[in-house]
């Protein structure tokens, strides 16, 4: 224990409720995140469970809403693919139902355009001159982003068809 480090403050359920309600109101949270925070506050499993039920009833905690918001953000801002988003949501402890509900937020046309834009951007900075290795590197990059192999192949094939010299 470091001498400058403040001691953890423990809260009663009555003190913890407004704090955790504000925590949930600030941004969408998962039950797992809220439960972890309540445990940090020194509450036991039963006390944390009761507060989580209350937050759910009052619509401050809604995992389906979290999933939809998460998906919109990752597709719109980070330009992630379906596989990576699904993996992240599972890691956050969301149910398959919530994950499916969230994934419905993806517009197929926007999704494919994200893939093409990401590919073109990466292609401009890729230094590899060997076409086979270049394609391999671009495929790997898009796979890590979470895009599906068939879509990656389609986008790469389309990339190759663009006329050269139109800058």
Short mmCIF file of N, CA and C in Angstrom, two decimals:
data_model
loop_
_atom_site.label_atom_id
_atom_site.label_comp_id
_atom_site.label_asym_id
_atom_site.label_seq_id
_atom_site.Cartn_x
_atom_site.Cartn_y
_atom_site.Cartn_z
N UNK A 1 0.86 -1.18 0.00
CA UNK A 1 0.00 0.00 0.00
C UNK A 1 0.89 1.23 0.00
N UNK A 2 0.60 2.14 -0.93
CA UNK A 2 1.37 3.37 -1.02
C UNK A 2 0.86 4.39 0.00
N UNK A 3 1.74 5.17 0.60
CA UNK A 3 1.32 6.12 1.63
C UNK A 3 0.39 7.21 1.09
N UNK A 4 0.59 7.64 -0.17
CA UNK A 4 -0.23 8.71 -0.74
C UNK A 4 -1.58 8.22 -1.25
N UNK A 5 -1.71 6.90 -1.41
CA UNK A 5 -2.93 6.34 -1.99
C UNK A 5 -4.11 6.48 -1.01
N UNK A 6 -5.21 7.08 -1.47
CA UNK A 6 -6.36 7.22 -0.57
C UNK A 6 -6.98 5.86 -0.25
N UNK A 7 -7.53 5.74 0.95
CA UNK A 7 -8.19 4.49 1.33
C UNK A 7 -9.50 4.38 0.57
N UNK A 8 -9.85 3.15 0.21
CA UNK A 8 -11.11 2.94 -0.48
C UNK A 8 -12.26 3.29 0.45
N UNK A 9 -13.26 3.96 -0.13
CA UNK A 9 -14.41 4.33 0.66
C UNK A 9 -15.50 3.29 0.43
N UNK A 10 -16.08 2.86 1.50
CA UNK A 10 -17.17 1.89 1.39
C UNK A 10 -18.49 2.60 1.63
N UNK A 11 -19.51 2.17 0.92
CA UNK A 11 -20.81 2.81 0.99
C UNK A 11 -21.88 1.84 1.48
N UNK A 12 -22.90 2.40 2.11
CA UNK A 12 -24.08 1.60 2.44
C UNK A 12 -24.90 1.52 1.16
N UNK A 13 -25.84 0.58 1.06
CA UNK A 13 -26.69 0.51 -0.14
C UNK A 13 -27.40 1.84 -0.41
N UNK A 14 -27.82 2.52 0.63
CA UNK A 14 -28.50 3.81 0.47
C UNK A 14 -27.59 4.89 -0.11
N UNK A 15 -26.32 4.87 0.27
CA UNK A 15 -25.35 5.84 -0.25
C UNK A 15 -24.90 5.46 -1.68
N UNK A 16 -24.85 4.16 -1.92
CA UNK A 16 -24.35 3.67 -3.21
C UNK A 16 -25.35 3.91 -4.33
N UNK A 17 -26.65 3.85 -4.02
CA UNK A 17 -27.67 3.96 -5.06
C UNK A 17 -27.56 5.24 -5.89
N UNK A 18 -27.54 6.42 -5.28
CA UNK A 18 -27.43 7.63 -6.12
C UNK A 18 -26.11 7.71 -6.90
N UNK A 19 -25.03 7.20 -6.30
CA UNK A 19 -23.73 7.21 -6.99
C UNK A 19 -23.77 6.31 -8.23
N UNK A 20 -24.32 5.12 -8.06
CA UNK A 20 -24.34 4.18 -9.18
C UNK A 20 -25.38 4.60 -10.21
N UNK A 21 -26.44 5.27 -9.78
CA UNK A 21 -27.45 5.78 -10.71
C UNK A 21 -26.81 6.85 -11.61
N UNK A 22 -25.99 7.70 -11.02
CA UNK A 22 -25.29 8.73 -11.79
C UNK A 22 -24.29 8.08 -12.76
N UNK A 23 -23.63 7.03 -12.29
CA UNK A 23 -22.68 6.26 -13.10
C UNK A 23 -23.37 5.69 -14.33
N UNK A 24 -24.59 5.19 -14.15
CA UNK A 24 -25.36 4.62 -15.26
C UNK A 24 -25.95 5.70 -16.16
N UNK A 25 -26.28 6.84 -15.59
CA UNK A 25 -26.88 7.92 -16.37
C UNK A 25 -25.84 8.59 -17.27
N UNK A 26 -24.60 8.57 -16.83
CA UNK A 26 -23.52 9.21 -17.58
C UNK A 26 -23.31 8.56 -18.95
N UNK A 27 -23.29 7.23 -18.97
CA UNK A 27 -23.18 6.50 -20.23
C UNK A 27 -23.75 5.11 -20.04
N UNK A 28 -24.10 4.44 -21.14
CA UNK A 28 -24.66 3.10 -21.06
C UNK A 28 -23.65 2.15 -20.41
N UNK A 29 -24.14 1.28 -19.54
CA UNK A 29 -23.28 0.32 -18.85
C UNK A 29 -23.87 -1.08 -18.96
N UNK A 30 -23.01 -2.08 -18.76
CA UNK A 30 -23.48 -3.46 -18.69
C UNK A 30 -23.71 -3.81 -17.23
N UNK A 31 -24.48 -4.85 -17.00
CA UNK A 31 -24.72 -5.33 -15.64
C UNK A 31 -23.39 -5.70 -14.99
N UNK A 32 -22.51 -6.31 -15.78
CA UNK A 32 -21.20 -6.74 -15.28
C UNK A 32 -20.39 -5.53 -14.76
N UNK A 33 -20.40 -4.42 -15.51
CA UNK A 33 -19.68 -3.21 -15.10
C UNK A 33 -20.26 -2.64 -13.81
N UNK A 34 -21.59 -2.59 -13.75
CA UNK A 34 -22.28 -2.01 -12.58
C UNK A 34 -22.02 -2.88 -11.35
N UNK A 35 -22.10 -4.19 -11.55
CA UNK A 35 -21.87 -5.11 -10.43
C UNK A 35 -20.43 -4.95 -9.91
N UNK A 36 -19.49 -4.83 -10.81
CA UNK A 36 -18.09 -4.65 -10.43
C UNK A 36 -17.92 -3.35 -9.63
N UNK A 37 -18.55 -2.29 -10.08
CA UNK A 37 -18.46 -0.99 -9.40
C UNK A 37 -19.09 -1.08 -8.00
N UNK A 38 -20.23 -1.75 -7.91
CA UNK A 38 -20.89 -1.91 -6.60
C UNK A 38 -20.03 -2.72 -5.64
N UNK A 39 -19.32 -3.70 -6.16
CA UNK A 39 -18.42 -4.51 -5.31
C UNK A 39 -17.26 -3.64 -4.82
N UNK A 40 -16.79 -2.71 -5.69
CA UNK A 40 -15.74 -1.76 -5.27
C UNK A 40 -16.24 -0.88 -4.13
N UNK A 41 -17.53 -0.61 -4.15
CA UNK A 41 -18.14 0.22 -3.10
C UNK A 41 -18.29 -0.55 -1.78
N UNK A 42 -17.96 -1.85 -1.82
CA UNK A 42 -18.00 -2.65 -0.60
C UNK A 42 -19.34 -3.33 -0.35
N UNK A 43 -20.20 -3.38 -1.36
CA UNK A 43 -21.49 -4.04 -1.18
C UNK A 43 -21.36 -5.54 -1.44
N UNK A 44 -22.17 -6.31 -0.72
CA UNK A 44 -22.13 -7.76 -0.96
C UNK A 44 -23.01 -8.11 -2.16
N UNK A 45 -23.01 -9.38 -2.53
CA UNK A 45 -23.71 -9.84 -3.73
C UNK A 45 -25.21 -9.53 -3.69
N UNK A 46 -25.84 -9.76 -2.53
CA UNK A 46 -27.29 -9.53 -2.40
C UNK A 46 -27.63 -8.04 -2.53
N UNK A 47 -26.84 -7.21 -1.86
CA UNK A 47 -27.09 -5.76 -1.91
C UNK A 47 -26.90 -5.24 -3.34
N UNK A 48 -25.84 -5.72 -3.99
CA UNK A 48 -25.56 -5.32 -5.38
C UNK A 48 -26.69 -5.78 -6.29
N UNK A 49 -27.15 -7.00 -6.08
CA UNK A 49 -28.25 -7.56 -6.89
C UNK A 49 -29.52 -6.75 -6.78
N UNK A 50 -29.85 -6.34 -5.56
CA UNK A 50 -31.06 -5.53 -5.36
C UNK A 50 -30.95 -4.20 -6.07
N UNK A 51 -29.80 -3.57 -5.98
CA UNK A 51 -29.61 -2.27 -6.65
C UNK A 51 -29.68 -2.44 -8.17
N UNK A 52 -29.09 -3.51 -8.69
CA UNK A 52 -29.12 -3.76 -10.14
C UNK A 52 -30.56 -3.95 -10.61
N UNK A 53 -31.36 -4.69 -9.84
CA UNK A 53 -32.77 -4.89 -10.20
C UNK A 53 -33.49 -3.55 -10.24
N UNK A 54 -33.23 -2.73 -9.24
CA UNK A 54 -33.87 -1.41 -9.18
C UNK A 54 -33.46 -0.53 -10.36
N UNK A 55 -32.18 -0.54 -10.69
CA UNK A 55 -31.70 0.25 -11.83
C UNK A 55 -32.34 -0.23 -13.13
N UNK A 56 -32.51 -1.53 -13.26
CA UNK A 56 -33.15 -2.10 -14.46
C UNK A 56 -34.61 -1.66 -14.55
N UNK A 57 -35.30 -1.74 -13.41
CA UNK A 57 -36.71 -1.34 -13.36
C UNK A 57 -36.88 0.13 -13.72
N UNK A 58 -35.93 0.94 -13.26
CA UNK A 58 -36.00 2.39 -13.53
C UNK A 58 -35.38 2.76 -14.88
N UNK A 59 -35.04 1.74 -15.67
CA UNK A 59 -34.48 1.91 -17.02
C UNK A 59 -33.15 2.68 -17.07
N UNK A 60 -32.42 2.67 -15.96
CA UNK A 60 -31.09 3.25 -15.95
C UNK A 60 -30.05 2.24 -16.45
N UNK A 61 -30.42 0.97 -16.36
CA UNK A 61 -29.55 -0.12 -16.77
C UNK A 61 -30.33 -0.99 -17.75
N UNK A 62 -29.88 -1.04 -19.00
CA UNK A 62 -30.58 -1.79 -20.04
C UNK A 62 -29.53 -2.34 -20.99
N UNK A 63 -29.28 -3.63 -20.92
CA UNK A 63 -28.21 -4.23 -21.71
C UNK A 63 -28.51 -4.23 -23.21
N UNK A 64 -29.78 -4.33 -23.56
CA UNK A 64 -30.13 -4.30 -24.98
C UNK A 64 -29.81 -2.90 -25.55
N UNK A 65 -30.16 -1.88 -24.79
CA UNK A 65 -29.87 -0.50 -25.19
C UNK A 65 -28.35 -0.29 -25.26
N UNK A 66 -27.62 -0.87 -24.29
CA UNK A 66 -26.16 -0.79 -24.30
C UNK A 66 -25.61 -1.40 -25.58
N UNK A 67 -26.10 -2.60 -25.93
CA UNK A 67 -25.59 -3.31 -27.12
C UNK A 67 -25.84 -2.48 -28.38
N UNK A 68 -27.03 -1.91 -28.50
CA UNK A 68 -27.35 -1.11 -29.69
C UNK A 68 -26.43 0.11 -29.78
N UNK A 69 -26.24 0.78 -28.67
CA UNK A 69 -25.39 1.96 -28.62
C UNK A 69 -23.94 1.59 -28.94
N UNK A 70 -23.46 0.50 -28.37
CA UNK A 70 -22.10 0.02 -28.58
C UNK A 70 -21.87 -0.27 -30.06
N UNK A 71 -22.82 -1.00 -30.67
CA UNK A 71 -22.69 -1.38 -32.07
C UNK A 71 -22.67 -0.13 -32.96
N UNK A 72 -23.59 0.79 -32.73
CA UNK A 72 -23.63 2.02 -33.53
C UNK A 72 -22.29 2.77 -33.45
N UNK A 73 -21.75 2.85 -32.24
CA UNK A 73 -20.48 3.54 -32.05
C UNK A 73 -19.32 2.86 -32.73
N UNK A 74 -19.22 1.56 -32.60
CA UNK A 74 -18.08 0.83 -33.16
C UNK A 74 -18.15 0.78 -34.69
N UNK A 75 -19.36 0.70 -35.25
CA UNK A 75 -19.48 0.70 -36.71
C UNK A 75 -19.26 2.12 -37.24
N UNK A 76 -19.87 3.10 -36.59
CA UNK A 76 -19.81 4.47 -37.08
C UNK A 76 -18.49 5.17 -36.86
N UNK A 77 -17.87 4.94 -35.73
CA UNK A 77 -16.66 5.68 -35.39
C UNK A 77 -15.39 4.84 -35.59
N UNK A 78 -15.36 3.67 -34.99
CA UNK A 78 -14.16 2.82 -35.08
C UNK A 78 -14.08 2.02 -36.37
N UNK A 79 -15.21 1.91 -37.09
CA UNK A 79 -15.29 1.14 -38.34
C UNK A 79 -14.92 -0.33 -38.13
N UNK A 80 -15.42 -0.90 -37.02
CA UNK A 80 -15.16 -2.31 -36.74
C UNK A 80 -16.12 -3.20 -37.54
N UNK A 81 -15.69 -4.45 -37.71
CA UNK A 81 -16.51 -5.45 -38.38
C UNK A 81 -17.37 -6.22 -37.39
N UNK A 82 -18.33 -6.98 -37.93
CA UNK A 82 -19.29 -7.74 -37.10
C UNK A 82 -18.62 -8.70 -36.14
N UNK A 83 -17.59 -9.40 -36.62
CA UNK A 83 -16.95 -10.42 -35.77
C UNK A 83 -16.31 -9.80 -34.54
N UNK A 84 -15.63 -8.69 -34.72
CA UNK A 84 -14.97 -8.04 -33.59
C UNK A 84 -16.00 -7.47 -32.61
N UNK A 85 -17.05 -6.88 -33.13
CA UNK A 85 -18.09 -6.31 -32.27
C UNK A 85 -18.74 -7.41 -31.44
N UNK A 86 -19.10 -8.51 -32.10
CA UNK A 86 -19.72 -9.65 -31.39
C UNK A 86 -18.80 -10.16 -30.30
N UNK A 87 -17.53 -10.30 -30.60
CA UNK A 87 -16.53 -10.79 -29.64
C UNK A 87 -16.46 -9.85 -28.43
N UNK A 88 -16.42 -8.55 -28.68
CA UNK A 88 -16.36 -7.57 -27.59
C UNK A 88 -17.62 -7.63 -26.72
N UNK A 89 -18.77 -7.75 -27.34
CA UNK A 89 -20.02 -7.80 -26.58
C UNK A 89 -20.08 -9.06 -25.71
N UNK A 90 -19.59 -10.17 -26.25
CA UNK A 90 -19.55 -11.42 -25.46
C UNK A 90 -18.62 -11.25 -24.27
N UNK A 91 -17.50 -10.58 -24.50
CA UNK A 91 -16.53 -10.33 -23.44
C UNK A 91 -17.13 -9.48 -22.33
N UNK A 92 -18.05 -8.61 -22.70
CA UNK A 92 -18.70 -7.74 -21.72
C UNK A 92 -19.83 -8.46 -20.99
N UNK A 93 -20.04 -9.73 -21.33
CA UNK A 93 -21.01 -10.55 -20.60
C UNK A 93 -22.45 -10.36 -21.04
N UNK A 94 -22.67 -9.89 -22.27
CA UNK A 94 -24.04 -9.71 -22.75
C UNK A 94 -24.63 -11.02 -23.26
N UNK A 95 -25.94 -11.14 -23.14
CA UNK A 95 -26.64 -12.34 -23.60
C UNK A 95 -26.68 -12.36 -25.12
N UNK A 96 -26.89 -13.55 -25.69
CA UNK A 96 -26.99 -13.68 -27.14
C UNK A 96 -28.14 -12.84 -27.68
N UNK A 97 -29.24 -12.77 -26.91
CA UNK A 97 -30.39 -11.97 -27.32
C UNK A 97 -30.00 -10.51 -27.49
N UNK A 98 -29.30 -9.96 -26.50
CA UNK A 98 -28.87 -8.55 -26.55
C UNK A 98 -27.87 -8.32 -27.69
N UNK A 99 -26.99 -9.28 -27.90
CA UNK A 99 -26.01 -9.15 -28.98
C UNK A 99 -26.73 -9.11 -30.32
N UNK A 100 -27.70 -10.02 -30.52
CA UNK A 100 -28.45 -10.04 -31.78
C UNK A 100 -29.21 -8.74 -31.98
N UNK A 101 -29.81 -8.23 -30.91
CA UNK A 101 -30.56 -6.97 -30.99
C UNK A 101 -29.62 -5.84 -31.38
N UNK A 102 -28.44 -5.83 -30.81
CA UNK A 102 -27.46 -4.80 -31.13
C UNK A 102 -26.98 -4.88 -32.57
N UNK A 103 -26.76 -6.10 -33.04
CA UNK A 103 -26.24 -6.29 -34.39
C UNK A 103 -27.25 -5.87 -35.46
N UNK A 104 -28.52 -5.81 -35.11
CA UNK A 104 -29.55 -5.35 -36.06
C UNK A 104 -29.38 -3.87 -36.39
N UNK A 105 -28.59 -3.16 -35.58
CA UNK A 105 -28.35 -1.73 -35.81
C UNK A 105 -27.43 -1.49 -37.02
N UNK A 106 -26.80 -2.55 -37.51
CA UNK A 106 -25.85 -2.39 -38.62
C UNK A 106 -26.60 -2.32 -39.95
N UNK A 107 -26.38 -1.24 -40.67
CA UNK A 107 -26.93 -1.07 -42.01
C UNK A 107 -25.92 -1.69 -42.98
N UNK A 108 -26.35 -2.67 -43.76
CA UNK A 108 -25.46 -3.40 -44.64
C UNK A 108 -24.67 -2.54 -45.61
N UNK A 109 -25.33 -1.52 -46.19
CA UNK A 109 -24.66 -0.65 -47.16
C UNK A 109 -23.58 0.20 -46.49
N UNK A 110 -23.92 0.76 -45.34
CA UNK A 110 -22.96 1.58 -44.59
C UNK A 110 -21.79 0.71 -44.16
N UNK A 111 -22.10 -0.51 -43.71
CA UNK A 111 -21.09 -1.46 -43.25
C UNK A 111 -20.08 -1.76 -44.36
N UNK A 112 -20.59 -2.09 -45.54
CA UNK A 112 -19.70 -2.42 -46.66
C UNK A 112 -18.90 -1.19 -47.08
N UNK A 113 -19.53 -0.02 -47.05
CA UNK A 113 -18.82 1.21 -47.41
C UNK A 113 -17.69 1.48 -46.41
N UNK A 114 -17.94 1.21 -45.12
CA UNK A 114 -16.89 1.33 -44.10
C UNK A 114 -15.71 0.45 -44.44
N UNK A 115 -16.02 -0.79 -44.84
CA UNK A 115 -14.98 -1.76 -45.19
C UNK A 115 -14.17 -1.23 -46.38
N UNK A 116 -14.84 -0.75 -47.41
CA UNK A 116 -14.17 -0.24 -48.61
C UNK A 116 -13.32 0.98 -48.25
N UNK A 117 -13.88 1.91 -47.48
CA UNK A 117 -13.14 3.11 -47.08
C UNK A 117 -11.90 2.76 -46.26
N UNK A 118 -12.06 1.83 -45.32
CA UNK A 118 -10.95 1.39 -44.48
C UNK A 118 -9.87 0.73 -45.34
N UNK A 119 -10.30 -0.10 -46.28
CA UNK A 119 -9.36 -0.77 -47.19
C UNK A 119 -8.60 0.25 -48.04
N UNK A 120 -9.32 1.21 -48.62
CA UNK A 120 -8.66 2.20 -49.47
C UNK A 120 -7.66 3.04 -48.68
N UNK A 121 -8.06 3.43 -47.47
CA UNK A 121 -7.18 4.22 -46.62
C UNK A 121 -5.90 3.44 -46.29
N UNK A 122 -6.07 2.17 -45.91
CA UNK A 122 -4.93 1.33 -45.56
C UNK A 122 -4.05 1.06 -46.80
N UNK A 123 -4.70 0.89 -47.94
CA UNK A 123 -3.98 0.60 -49.18
C UNK A 123 -3.06 1.77 -49.55
N UNK A 124 -3.51 3.00 -49.27
CA UNK A 124 -2.70 4.19 -49.58
C UNK A 124 -1.42 4.25 -48.76
N UNK A 125 -1.45 3.73 -47.53
CA UNK A 125 -0.26 3.81 -46.67
C UNK A 125 0.56 2.51 -46.63
N UNK A 126 0.03 1.46 -47.25
CA UNK A 126 0.75 0.17 -47.25
C UNK A 126 2.00 0.27 -48.12
N UNK A 127 3.14 -0.09 -47.55
CA UNK A 127 4.42 0.06 -48.25
C UNK A 127 4.80 -1.17 -49.08
N UNK A 128 4.18 -2.30 -48.84
CA UNK A 128 4.52 -3.53 -49.54
C UNK A 128 4.25 -3.39 -51.04
N UNK A 129 5.27 -3.69 -51.88
CA UNK A 129 5.10 -3.56 -53.33
C UNK A 129 4.70 -4.88 -53.98
N UNK A 130 5.08 -6.00 -53.39
CA UNK A 130 4.69 -7.32 -53.92
C UNK A 130 3.17 -7.44 -53.77
N UNK A 131 2.48 -7.59 -54.90
CA UNK A 131 1.00 -7.58 -54.88
C UNK A 131 0.39 -8.69 -54.01
N UNK A 132 0.98 -9.87 -54.07
CA UNK A 132 0.45 -10.98 -53.27
C UNK A 132 0.59 -10.69 -51.78
N UNK A 133 1.79 -10.22 -51.36
CA UNK A 133 2.03 -9.90 -49.95
C UNK A 133 1.20 -8.70 -49.51
N UNK A 134 1.05 -7.74 -50.42
CA UNK A 134 0.24 -6.55 -50.12
C UNK A 134 -1.20 -6.96 -49.83
N UNK A 135 -1.73 -7.82 -50.69
CA UNK A 135 -3.11 -8.30 -50.52
C UNK A 135 -3.25 -9.06 -49.19
N UNK A 136 -2.22 -9.85 -48.88
CA UNK A 136 -2.20 -10.62 -47.63
C UNK A 136 -2.23 -9.68 -46.42
N UNK A 137 -1.41 -8.63 -46.47
CA UNK A 137 -1.34 -7.67 -45.37
C UNK A 137 -2.67 -6.93 -45.20
N UNK A 138 -3.27 -6.53 -46.31
CA UNK A 138 -4.56 -5.82 -46.26
C UNK A 138 -5.65 -6.75 -45.70
N UNK A 139 -5.61 -8.00 -46.12
CA UNK A 139 -6.59 -8.99 -45.62
C UNK A 139 -6.43 -9.16 -44.12
N UNK A 140 -5.19 -9.28 -43.66
CA UNK A 140 -4.93 -9.45 -42.23
C UNK A 140 -5.43 -8.24 -41.44
N UNK A 141 -5.17 -7.06 -41.94
CA UNK A 141 -5.59 -5.82 -41.28
C UNK A 141 -7.12 -5.81 -41.12
N UNK A 142 -7.83 -6.12 -42.19
CA UNK A 142 -9.30 -6.10 -42.16
C UNK A 142 -9.87 -7.23 -41.30
N UNK A 143 -9.16 -8.34 -41.26
CA UNK A 143 -9.59 -9.47 -40.42
C UNK A 143 -9.51 -9.06 -38.94
N UNK A 144 -8.43 -8.39 -38.57
CA UNK A 144 -8.26 -7.93 -37.20
C UNK A 144 -9.35 -6.91 -36.85
N UNK A 145 -9.75 -6.11 -37.82
CA UNK A 145 -10.83 -5.13 -37.62
C UNK A 145 -12.18 -5.82 -37.43
N UNK A 146 -12.24 -7.12 -37.79
CA UNK A 146 -13.45 -7.90 -37.55
C UNK A 146 -14.33 -8.13 -38.75
N UNK A 147 -13.83 -7.83 -39.94
CA UNK A 147 -14.64 -8.04 -41.13
C UNK A 147 -14.61 -9.49 -41.57
N UNK A 148 -15.67 -9.91 -42.27
CA UNK A 148 -15.82 -11.28 -42.72
C UNK A 148 -14.99 -11.51 -43.99
N UNK A 149 -14.43 -12.71 -44.11
CA UNK A 149 -13.52 -13.03 -45.22
C UNK A 149 -14.15 -12.84 -46.59
N UNK A 150 -15.41 -13.22 -46.77
CA UNK A 150 -16.04 -13.09 -48.08
C UNK A 150 -16.17 -11.62 -48.48
N UNK A 151 -16.49 -10.76 -47.52
CA UNK A 151 -16.60 -9.32 -47.81
C UNK A 151 -15.23 -8.71 -48.10
N UNK A 152 -14.22 -9.18 -47.35
CA UNK A 152 -12.85 -8.69 -47.58
C UNK A 152 -12.42 -9.03 -49.00
N UNK A 153 -12.66 -10.28 -49.40
CA UNK A 153 -12.27 -10.73 -50.74
C UNK A 153 -12.99 -9.90 -51.80
N UNK A 154 -14.29 -9.67 -51.60
CA UNK A 154 -15.07 -8.89 -52.55
C UNK A 154 -14.50 -7.46 -52.67
N UNK A 155 -14.21 -6.84 -51.53
CA UNK A 155 -13.68 -5.47 -51.52
C UNK A 155 -12.30 -5.41 -52.18
N UNK A 156 -11.46 -6.40 -51.91
CA UNK A 156 -10.12 -6.45 -52.51
C UNK A 156 -10.22 -6.62 -54.02
N UNK A 157 -11.15 -7.47 -54.47
CA UNK A 157 -11.35 -7.67 -55.91
C UNK A 157 -11.83 -6.38 -56.56
N UNK A 158 -12.72 -5.66 -55.90
CA UNK A 158 -13.21 -4.38 -56.42
C UNK A 158 -12.09 -3.35 -56.46
N UNK A 159 -11.22 -3.38 -55.47
CA UNK A 159 -10.10 -2.44 -55.38
C UNK A 159 -9.20 -2.60 -56.60
N UNK A 160 -8.99 -3.82 -56.99
CA UNK A 160 -8.13 -4.11 -58.14
C UNK A 160 -8.71 -3.65 -59.46
N UNK A 161 -10.04 -3.51 -59.56
CA UNK A 161 -10.71 -3.14 -60.81
C UNK A 161 -10.70 -1.64 -61.08
N UNK A 162 -10.33 -0.84 -60.05
CA UNK A 162 -10.36 0.60 -60.24
C UNK A 162 -9.32 1.02 -61.29
N UNK A 163 -9.70 1.93 -62.19
CA UNK A 163 -8.74 2.38 -63.21
C UNK A 163 -7.57 3.11 -62.58
N UNK A 164 -6.39 2.84 -63.10
CA UNK A 164 -5.17 3.46 -62.58
C UNK A 164 -5.02 4.86 -63.18
N UNK A 165 -4.34 5.75 -62.50
CA UNK A 165 -4.04 7.07 -63.03
C UNK A 165 -5.13 8.10 -62.85
N UNK A 166 -6.15 7.82 -62.13
CA UNK A 166 -7.21 8.81 -61.86
C UNK A 166 -7.02 9.43 -60.49
N UNK A 167 -6.04 10.29 -60.36
CA UNK A 167 -5.75 10.93 -59.08
C UNK A 167 -6.22 12.34 -59.07
#
